[in-house]
mmCIF file with all atom_site columns, C-alpha atoms in Angstrom:
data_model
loop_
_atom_site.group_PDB
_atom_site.id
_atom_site.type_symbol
_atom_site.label_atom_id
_atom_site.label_alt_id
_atom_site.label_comp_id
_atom_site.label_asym_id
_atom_site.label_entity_id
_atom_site.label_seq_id
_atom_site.pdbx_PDB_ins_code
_atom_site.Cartn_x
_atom_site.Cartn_y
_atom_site.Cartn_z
_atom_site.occupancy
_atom_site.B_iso_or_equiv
_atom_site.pdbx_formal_charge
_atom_site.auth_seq_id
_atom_site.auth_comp_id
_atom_site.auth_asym_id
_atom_site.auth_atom_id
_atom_site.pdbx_PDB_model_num
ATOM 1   C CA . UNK A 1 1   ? 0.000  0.000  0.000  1.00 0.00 ? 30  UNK A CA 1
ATOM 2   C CA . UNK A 1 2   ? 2.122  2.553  -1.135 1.00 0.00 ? 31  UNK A CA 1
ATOM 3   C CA . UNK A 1 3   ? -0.350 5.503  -0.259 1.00 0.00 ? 32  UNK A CA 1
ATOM 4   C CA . UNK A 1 4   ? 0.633  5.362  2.891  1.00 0.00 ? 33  UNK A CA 1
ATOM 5   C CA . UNK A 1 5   ? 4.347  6.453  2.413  1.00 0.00 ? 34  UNK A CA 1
ATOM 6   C CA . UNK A 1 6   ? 3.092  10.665 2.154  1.00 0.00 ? 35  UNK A CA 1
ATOM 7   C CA . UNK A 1 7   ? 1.201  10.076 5.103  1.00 0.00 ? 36  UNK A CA 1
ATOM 8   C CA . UNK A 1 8   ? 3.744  8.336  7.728  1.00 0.00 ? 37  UNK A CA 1
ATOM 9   C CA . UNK A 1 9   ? 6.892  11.027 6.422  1.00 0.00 ? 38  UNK A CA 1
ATOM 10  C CA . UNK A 1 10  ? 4.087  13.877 7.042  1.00 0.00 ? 39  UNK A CA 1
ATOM 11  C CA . UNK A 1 11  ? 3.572  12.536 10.542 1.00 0.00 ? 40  UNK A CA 1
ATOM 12  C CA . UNK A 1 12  ? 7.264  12.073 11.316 1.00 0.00 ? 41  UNK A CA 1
ATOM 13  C CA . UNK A 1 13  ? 8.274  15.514 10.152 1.00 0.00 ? 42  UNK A CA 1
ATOM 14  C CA . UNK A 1 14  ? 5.320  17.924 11.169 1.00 0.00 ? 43  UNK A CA 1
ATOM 15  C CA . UNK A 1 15  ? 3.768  16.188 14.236 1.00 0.00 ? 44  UNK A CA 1
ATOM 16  C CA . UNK A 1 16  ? 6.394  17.386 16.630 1.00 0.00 ? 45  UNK A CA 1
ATOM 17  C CA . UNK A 1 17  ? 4.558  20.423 18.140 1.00 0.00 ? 46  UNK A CA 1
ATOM 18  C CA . UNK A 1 18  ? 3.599  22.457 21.420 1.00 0.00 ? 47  UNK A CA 1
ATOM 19  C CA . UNK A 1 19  ? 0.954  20.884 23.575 1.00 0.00 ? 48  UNK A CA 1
ATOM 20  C CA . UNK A 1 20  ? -2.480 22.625 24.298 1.00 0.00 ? 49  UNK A CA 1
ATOM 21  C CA . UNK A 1 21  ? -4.934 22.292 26.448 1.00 0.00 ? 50  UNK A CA 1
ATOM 22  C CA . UNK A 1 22  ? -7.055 20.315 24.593 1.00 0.00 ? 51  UNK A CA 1
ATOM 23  C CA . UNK A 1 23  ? -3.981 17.651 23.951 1.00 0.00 ? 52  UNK A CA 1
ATOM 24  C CA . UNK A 1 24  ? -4.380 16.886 27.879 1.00 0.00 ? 53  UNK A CA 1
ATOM 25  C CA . UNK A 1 25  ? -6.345 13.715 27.601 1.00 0.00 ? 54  UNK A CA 1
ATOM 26  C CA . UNK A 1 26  ? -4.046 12.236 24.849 1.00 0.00 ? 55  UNK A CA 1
ATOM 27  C CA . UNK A 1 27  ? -1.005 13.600 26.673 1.00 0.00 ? 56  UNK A CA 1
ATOM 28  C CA . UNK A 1 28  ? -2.224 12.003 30.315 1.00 0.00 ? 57  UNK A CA 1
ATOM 29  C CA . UNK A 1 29  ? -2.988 8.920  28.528 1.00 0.00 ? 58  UNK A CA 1
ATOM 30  C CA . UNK A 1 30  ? 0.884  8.165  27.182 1.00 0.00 ? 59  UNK A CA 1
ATOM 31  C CA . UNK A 1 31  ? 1.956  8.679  30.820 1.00 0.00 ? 60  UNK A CA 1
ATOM 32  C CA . UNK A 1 32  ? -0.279 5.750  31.930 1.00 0.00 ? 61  UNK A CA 1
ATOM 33  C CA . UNK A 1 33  ? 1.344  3.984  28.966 1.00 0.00 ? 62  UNK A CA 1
ATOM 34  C CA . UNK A 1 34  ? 4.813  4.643  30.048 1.00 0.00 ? 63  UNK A CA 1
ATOM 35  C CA . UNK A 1 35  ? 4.067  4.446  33.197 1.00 0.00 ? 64  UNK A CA 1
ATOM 36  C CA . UNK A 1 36  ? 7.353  1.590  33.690 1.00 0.00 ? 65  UNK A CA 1
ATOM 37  C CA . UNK A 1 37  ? 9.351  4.904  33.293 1.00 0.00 ? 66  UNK A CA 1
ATOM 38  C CA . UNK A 1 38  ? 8.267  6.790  36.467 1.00 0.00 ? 67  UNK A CA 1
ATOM 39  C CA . UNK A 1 39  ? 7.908  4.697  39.061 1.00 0.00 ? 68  UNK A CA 1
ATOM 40  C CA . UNK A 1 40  ? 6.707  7.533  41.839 1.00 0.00 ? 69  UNK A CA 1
ATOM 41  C CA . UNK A 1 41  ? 4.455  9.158  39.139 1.00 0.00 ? 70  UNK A CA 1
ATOM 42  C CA . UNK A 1 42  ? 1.177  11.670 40.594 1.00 0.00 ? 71  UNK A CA 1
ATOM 43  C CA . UNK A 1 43  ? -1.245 11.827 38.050 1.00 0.00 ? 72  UNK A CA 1
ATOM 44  C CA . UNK A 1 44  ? -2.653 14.489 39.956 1.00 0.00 ? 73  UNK A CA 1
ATOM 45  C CA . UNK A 1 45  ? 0.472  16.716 40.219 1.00 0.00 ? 74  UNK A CA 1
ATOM 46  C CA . UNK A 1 46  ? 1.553  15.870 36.772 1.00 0.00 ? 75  UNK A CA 1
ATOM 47  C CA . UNK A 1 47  ? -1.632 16.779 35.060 1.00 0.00 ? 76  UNK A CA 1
ATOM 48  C CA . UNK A 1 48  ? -1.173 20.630 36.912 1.00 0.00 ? 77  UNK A CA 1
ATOM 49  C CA . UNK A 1 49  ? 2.051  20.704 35.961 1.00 0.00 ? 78  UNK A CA 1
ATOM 50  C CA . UNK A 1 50  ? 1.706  20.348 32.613 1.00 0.00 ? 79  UNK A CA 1
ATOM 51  C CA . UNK A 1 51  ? -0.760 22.838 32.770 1.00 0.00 ? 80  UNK A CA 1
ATOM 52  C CA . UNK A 1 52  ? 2.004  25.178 33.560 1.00 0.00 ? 81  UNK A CA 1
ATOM 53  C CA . UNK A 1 53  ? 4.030  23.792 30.955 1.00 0.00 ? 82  UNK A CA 1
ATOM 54  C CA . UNK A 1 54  ? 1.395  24.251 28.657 1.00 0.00 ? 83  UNK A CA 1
ATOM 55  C CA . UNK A 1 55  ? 1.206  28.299 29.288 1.00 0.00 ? 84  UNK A CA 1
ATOM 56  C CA . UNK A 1 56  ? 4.759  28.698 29.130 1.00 0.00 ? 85  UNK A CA 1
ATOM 57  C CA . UNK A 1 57  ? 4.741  26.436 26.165 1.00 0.00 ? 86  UNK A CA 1
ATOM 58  C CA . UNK A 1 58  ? 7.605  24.293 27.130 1.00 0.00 ? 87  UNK A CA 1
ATOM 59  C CA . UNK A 1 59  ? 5.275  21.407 26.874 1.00 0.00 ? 88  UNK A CA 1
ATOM 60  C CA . UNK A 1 60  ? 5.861  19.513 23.508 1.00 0.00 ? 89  UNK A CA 1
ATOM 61  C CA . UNK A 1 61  ? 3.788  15.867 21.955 1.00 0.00 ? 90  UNK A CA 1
ATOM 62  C CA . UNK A 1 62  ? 3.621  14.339 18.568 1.00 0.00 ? 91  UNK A CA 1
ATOM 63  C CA . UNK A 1 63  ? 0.742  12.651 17.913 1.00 0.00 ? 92  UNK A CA 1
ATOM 64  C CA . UNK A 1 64  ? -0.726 9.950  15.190 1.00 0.00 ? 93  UNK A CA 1
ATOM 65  C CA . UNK A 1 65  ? -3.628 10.637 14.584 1.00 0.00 ? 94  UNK A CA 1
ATOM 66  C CA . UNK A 1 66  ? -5.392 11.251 18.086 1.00 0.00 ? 95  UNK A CA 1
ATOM 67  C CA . UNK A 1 67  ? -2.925 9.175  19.828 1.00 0.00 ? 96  UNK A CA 1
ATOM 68  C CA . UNK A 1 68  ? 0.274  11.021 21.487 1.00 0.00 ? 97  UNK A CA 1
ATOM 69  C CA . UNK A 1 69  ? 3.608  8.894  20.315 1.00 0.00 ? 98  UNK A CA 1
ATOM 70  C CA . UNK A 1 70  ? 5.655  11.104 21.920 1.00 0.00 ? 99  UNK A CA 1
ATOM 71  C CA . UNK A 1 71  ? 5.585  13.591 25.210 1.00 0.00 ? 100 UNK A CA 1
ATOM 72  C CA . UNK A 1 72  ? 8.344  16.391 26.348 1.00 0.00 ? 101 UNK A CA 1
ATOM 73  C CA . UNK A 1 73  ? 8.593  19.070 28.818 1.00 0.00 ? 102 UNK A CA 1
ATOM 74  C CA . UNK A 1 74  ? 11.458 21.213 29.349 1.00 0.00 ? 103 UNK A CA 1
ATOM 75  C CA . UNK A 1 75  ? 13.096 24.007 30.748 1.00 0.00 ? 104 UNK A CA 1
ATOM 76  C CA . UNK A 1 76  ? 15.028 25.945 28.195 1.00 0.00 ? 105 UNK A CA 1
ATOM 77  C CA . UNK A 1 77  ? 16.491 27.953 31.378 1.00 0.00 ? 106 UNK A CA 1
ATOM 78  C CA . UNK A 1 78  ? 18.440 25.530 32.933 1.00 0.00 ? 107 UNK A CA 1
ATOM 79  C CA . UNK A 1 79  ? 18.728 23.054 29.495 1.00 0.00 ? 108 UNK A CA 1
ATOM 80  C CA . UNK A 1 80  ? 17.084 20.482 31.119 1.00 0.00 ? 109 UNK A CA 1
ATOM 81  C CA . UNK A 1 81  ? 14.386 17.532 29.819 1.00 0.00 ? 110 UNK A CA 1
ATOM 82  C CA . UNK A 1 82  ? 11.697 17.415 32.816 1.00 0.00 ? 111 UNK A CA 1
ATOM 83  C CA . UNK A 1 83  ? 9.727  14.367 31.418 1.00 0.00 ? 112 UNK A CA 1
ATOM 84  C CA . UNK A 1 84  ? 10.260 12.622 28.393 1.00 0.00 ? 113 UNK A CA 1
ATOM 85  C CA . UNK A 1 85  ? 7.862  9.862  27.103 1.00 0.00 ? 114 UNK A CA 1
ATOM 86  C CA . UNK A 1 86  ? 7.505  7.722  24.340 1.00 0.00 ? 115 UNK A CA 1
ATOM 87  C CA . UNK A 1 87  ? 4.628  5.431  23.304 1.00 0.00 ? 116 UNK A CA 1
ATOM 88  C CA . UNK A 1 88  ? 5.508  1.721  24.320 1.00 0.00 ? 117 UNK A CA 1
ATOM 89  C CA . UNK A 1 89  ? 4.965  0.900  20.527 1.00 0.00 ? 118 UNK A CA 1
ATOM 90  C CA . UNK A 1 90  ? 7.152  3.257  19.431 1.00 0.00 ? 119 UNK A CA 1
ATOM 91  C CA . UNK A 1 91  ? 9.761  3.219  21.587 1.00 0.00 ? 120 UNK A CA 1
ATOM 92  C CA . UNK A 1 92  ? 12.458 1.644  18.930 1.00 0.00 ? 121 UNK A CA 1
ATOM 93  C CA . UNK A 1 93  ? 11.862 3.567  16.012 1.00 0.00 ? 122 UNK A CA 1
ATOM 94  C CA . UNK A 1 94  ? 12.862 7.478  15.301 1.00 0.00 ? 123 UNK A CA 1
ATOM 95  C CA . UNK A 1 95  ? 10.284 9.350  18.083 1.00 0.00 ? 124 UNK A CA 1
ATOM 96  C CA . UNK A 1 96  ? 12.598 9.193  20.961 1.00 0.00 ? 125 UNK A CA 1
ATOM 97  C CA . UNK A 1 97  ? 15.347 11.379 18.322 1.00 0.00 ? 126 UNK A CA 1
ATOM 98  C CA . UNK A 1 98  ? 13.342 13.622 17.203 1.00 0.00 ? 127 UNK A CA 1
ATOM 99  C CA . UNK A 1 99  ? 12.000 15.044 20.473 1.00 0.00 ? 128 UNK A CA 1
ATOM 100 C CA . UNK A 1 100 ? 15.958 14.905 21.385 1.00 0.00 ? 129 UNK A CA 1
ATOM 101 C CA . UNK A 1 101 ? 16.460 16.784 18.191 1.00 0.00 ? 130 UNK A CA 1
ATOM 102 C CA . UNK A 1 102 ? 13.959 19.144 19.338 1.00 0.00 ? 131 UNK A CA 1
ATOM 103 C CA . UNK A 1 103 ? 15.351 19.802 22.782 1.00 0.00 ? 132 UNK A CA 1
ATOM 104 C CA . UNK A 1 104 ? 18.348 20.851 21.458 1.00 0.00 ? 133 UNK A CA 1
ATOM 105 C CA . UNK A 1 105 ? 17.189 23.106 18.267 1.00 0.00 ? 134 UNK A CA 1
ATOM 106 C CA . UNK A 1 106 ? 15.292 24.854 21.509 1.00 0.00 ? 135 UNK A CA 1
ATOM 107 C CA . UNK A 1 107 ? 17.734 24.765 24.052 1.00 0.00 ? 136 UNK A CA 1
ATOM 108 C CA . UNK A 1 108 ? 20.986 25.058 21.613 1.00 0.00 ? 137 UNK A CA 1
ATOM 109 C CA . UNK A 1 109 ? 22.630 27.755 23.736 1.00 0.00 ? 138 UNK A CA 1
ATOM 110 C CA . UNK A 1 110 ? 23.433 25.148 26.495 1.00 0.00 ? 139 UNK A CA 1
ATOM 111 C CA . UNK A 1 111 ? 26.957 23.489 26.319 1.00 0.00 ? 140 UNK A CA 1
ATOM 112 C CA . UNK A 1 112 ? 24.852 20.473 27.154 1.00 0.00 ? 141 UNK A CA 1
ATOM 113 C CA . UNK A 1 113 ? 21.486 19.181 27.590 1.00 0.00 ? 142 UNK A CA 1
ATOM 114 C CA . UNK A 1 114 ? 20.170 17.075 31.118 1.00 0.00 ? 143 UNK A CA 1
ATOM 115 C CA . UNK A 1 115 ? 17.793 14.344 31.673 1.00 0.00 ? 144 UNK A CA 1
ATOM 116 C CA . UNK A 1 116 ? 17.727 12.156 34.641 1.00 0.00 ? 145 UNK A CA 1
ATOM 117 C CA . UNK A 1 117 ? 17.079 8.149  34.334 1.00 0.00 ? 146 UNK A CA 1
ATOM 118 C CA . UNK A 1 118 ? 17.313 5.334  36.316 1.00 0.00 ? 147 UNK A CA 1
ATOM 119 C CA . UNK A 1 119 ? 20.588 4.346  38.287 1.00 0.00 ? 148 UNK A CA 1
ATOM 120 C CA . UNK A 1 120 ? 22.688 1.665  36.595 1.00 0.00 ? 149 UNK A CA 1
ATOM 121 C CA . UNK A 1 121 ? 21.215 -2.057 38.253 1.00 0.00 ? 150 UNK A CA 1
ATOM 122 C CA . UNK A 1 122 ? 17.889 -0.483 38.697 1.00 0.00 ? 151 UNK A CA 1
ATOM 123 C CA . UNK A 1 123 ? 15.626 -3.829 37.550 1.00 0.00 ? 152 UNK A CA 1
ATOM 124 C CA . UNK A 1 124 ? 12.703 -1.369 37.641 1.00 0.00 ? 153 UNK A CA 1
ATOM 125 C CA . UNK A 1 125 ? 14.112 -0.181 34.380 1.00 0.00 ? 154 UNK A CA 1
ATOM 126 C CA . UNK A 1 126 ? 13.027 -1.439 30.897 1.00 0.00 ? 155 UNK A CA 1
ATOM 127 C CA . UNK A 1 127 ? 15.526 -0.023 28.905 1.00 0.00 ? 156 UNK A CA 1
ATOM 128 C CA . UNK A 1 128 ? 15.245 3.909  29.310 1.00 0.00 ? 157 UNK A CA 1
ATOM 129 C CA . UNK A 1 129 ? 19.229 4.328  30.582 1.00 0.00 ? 158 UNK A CA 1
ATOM 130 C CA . UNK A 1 130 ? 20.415 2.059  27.675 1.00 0.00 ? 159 UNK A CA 1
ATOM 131 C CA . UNK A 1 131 ? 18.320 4.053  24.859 1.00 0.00 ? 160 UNK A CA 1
ATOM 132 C CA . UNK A 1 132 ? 20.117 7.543  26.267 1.00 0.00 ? 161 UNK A CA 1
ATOM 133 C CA . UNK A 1 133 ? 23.573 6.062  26.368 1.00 0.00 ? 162 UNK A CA 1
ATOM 134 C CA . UNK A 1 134 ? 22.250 4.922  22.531 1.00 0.00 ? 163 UNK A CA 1
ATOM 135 C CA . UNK A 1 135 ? 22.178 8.286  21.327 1.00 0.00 ? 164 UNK A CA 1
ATOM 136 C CA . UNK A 1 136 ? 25.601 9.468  23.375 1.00 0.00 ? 165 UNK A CA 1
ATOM 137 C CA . UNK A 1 137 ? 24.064 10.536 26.833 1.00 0.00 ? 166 UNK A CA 1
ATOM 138 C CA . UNK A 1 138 ? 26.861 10.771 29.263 1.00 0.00 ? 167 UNK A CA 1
ATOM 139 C CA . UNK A 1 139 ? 26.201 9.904  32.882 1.00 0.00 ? 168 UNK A CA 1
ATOM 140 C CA . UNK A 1 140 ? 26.057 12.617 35.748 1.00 0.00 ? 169 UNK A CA 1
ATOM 141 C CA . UNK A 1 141 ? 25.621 12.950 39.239 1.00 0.00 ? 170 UNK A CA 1
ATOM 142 C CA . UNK A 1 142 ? 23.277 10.801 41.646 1.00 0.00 ? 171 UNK A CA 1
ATOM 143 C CA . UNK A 1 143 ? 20.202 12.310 42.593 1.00 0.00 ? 172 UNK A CA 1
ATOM 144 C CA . UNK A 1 144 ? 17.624 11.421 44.651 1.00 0.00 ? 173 UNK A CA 1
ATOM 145 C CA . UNK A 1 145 ? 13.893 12.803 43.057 1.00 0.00 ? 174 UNK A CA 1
ATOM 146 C CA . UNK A 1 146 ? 10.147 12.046 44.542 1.00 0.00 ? 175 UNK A CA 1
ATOM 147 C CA . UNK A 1 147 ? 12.082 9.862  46.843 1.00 0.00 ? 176 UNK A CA 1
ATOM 148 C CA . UNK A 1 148 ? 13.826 7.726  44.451 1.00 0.00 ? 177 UNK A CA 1
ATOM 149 C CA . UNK A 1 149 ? 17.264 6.935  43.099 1.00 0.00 ? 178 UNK A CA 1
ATOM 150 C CA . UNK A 1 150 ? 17.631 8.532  40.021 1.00 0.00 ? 179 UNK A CA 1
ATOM 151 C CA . UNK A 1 151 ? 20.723 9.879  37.453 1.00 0.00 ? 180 UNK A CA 1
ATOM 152 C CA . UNK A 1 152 ? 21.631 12.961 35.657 1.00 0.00 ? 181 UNK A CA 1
ATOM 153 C CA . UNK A 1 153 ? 22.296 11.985 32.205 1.00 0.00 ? 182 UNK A CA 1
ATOM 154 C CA . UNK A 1 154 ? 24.440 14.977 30.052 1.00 0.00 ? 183 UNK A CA 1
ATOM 155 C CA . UNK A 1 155 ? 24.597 15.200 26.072 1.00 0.00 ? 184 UNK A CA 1
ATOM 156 C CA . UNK A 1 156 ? 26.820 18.126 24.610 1.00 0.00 ? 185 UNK A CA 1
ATOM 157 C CA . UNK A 1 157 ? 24.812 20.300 22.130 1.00 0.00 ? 186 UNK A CA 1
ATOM 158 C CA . UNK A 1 158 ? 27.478 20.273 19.896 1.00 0.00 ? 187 UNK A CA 1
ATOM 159 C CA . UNK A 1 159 ? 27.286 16.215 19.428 1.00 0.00 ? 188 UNK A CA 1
ATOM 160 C CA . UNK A 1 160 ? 24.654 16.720 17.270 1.00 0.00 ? 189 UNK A CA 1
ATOM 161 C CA . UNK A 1 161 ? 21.760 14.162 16.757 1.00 0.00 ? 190 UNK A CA 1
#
């Protein structure tokens, strides 16, 4: 069915956008999905904070369709990727790149852009701190967030993507 080919490059190149209000159902929905990423997740707290994120539009999702494949938040100010998410289905193909493609076309004057991950050994993680170190994440400092053992994860904006 070659038909299809216009339609999946236009959703890989143009879906990649700021999140609005109305994208809050779709957007809470991935996080349920991707849940095995954020093991001390609040719904409750992350649904106002996005809110926020949403009005200073530092809130980004790609969607298919109706579906969000891909959720971001950051803050330009410090460089930093708050939450990252990617659909379960998607989570080996090109999403996870081009929202890290994104962070850094936004946040470009940083010598580096931040993330934290799970600590190496954590067996509550399925793969998140191997995919960074994929795509040339360094590893950072210990930190301890919502309670849990967590890692700053570094990747210098002039590595490219």
């Amino acid at each position: 069915s070659h038909d299809m080919a216009p339609m999946a490059t236009h959703c890989e190149n143009n879906l990649i956008r700021p999140a609005v209000k109305a994208d809050t159902a779709a957007w809470m929905h991935l996080v349920r999905l991707a849940v095995d990423g954020f093991p001390c997740l609040n719904e409750t707290e992350h649904k106002a904070t996005l809110q926020r994120y949403i009005s200073g539009q530092r809130a980004y999702i790609m969607k298919r369709e109706s579906e969000a494949t891909g959720i971001m938040m950051l803050s330009p100010g410090s460089g930093s990727i708050d939450f990252l998410a990617i659909h379960p289905l998607y989570r080996h193909g090109k999403i996870m790149h081009t929202h890290l493609a994104k962070a850094m076309d936004i946040m470009d004057t940083h010598p580096a852009i931040s993330i934290t991950t799970f600590r190496s050994g954590d067996r509550a993680d399925t793969g998140h701190r191997r995919a960074l170190k994929a795509l040339g994440f360094a590893e950072g400092e210990h930190l301890v967030e919502f309670g849990y053992p967590t890692q700053k994860m570094f990747l210098s904006t002039s590595h490219g993507i």
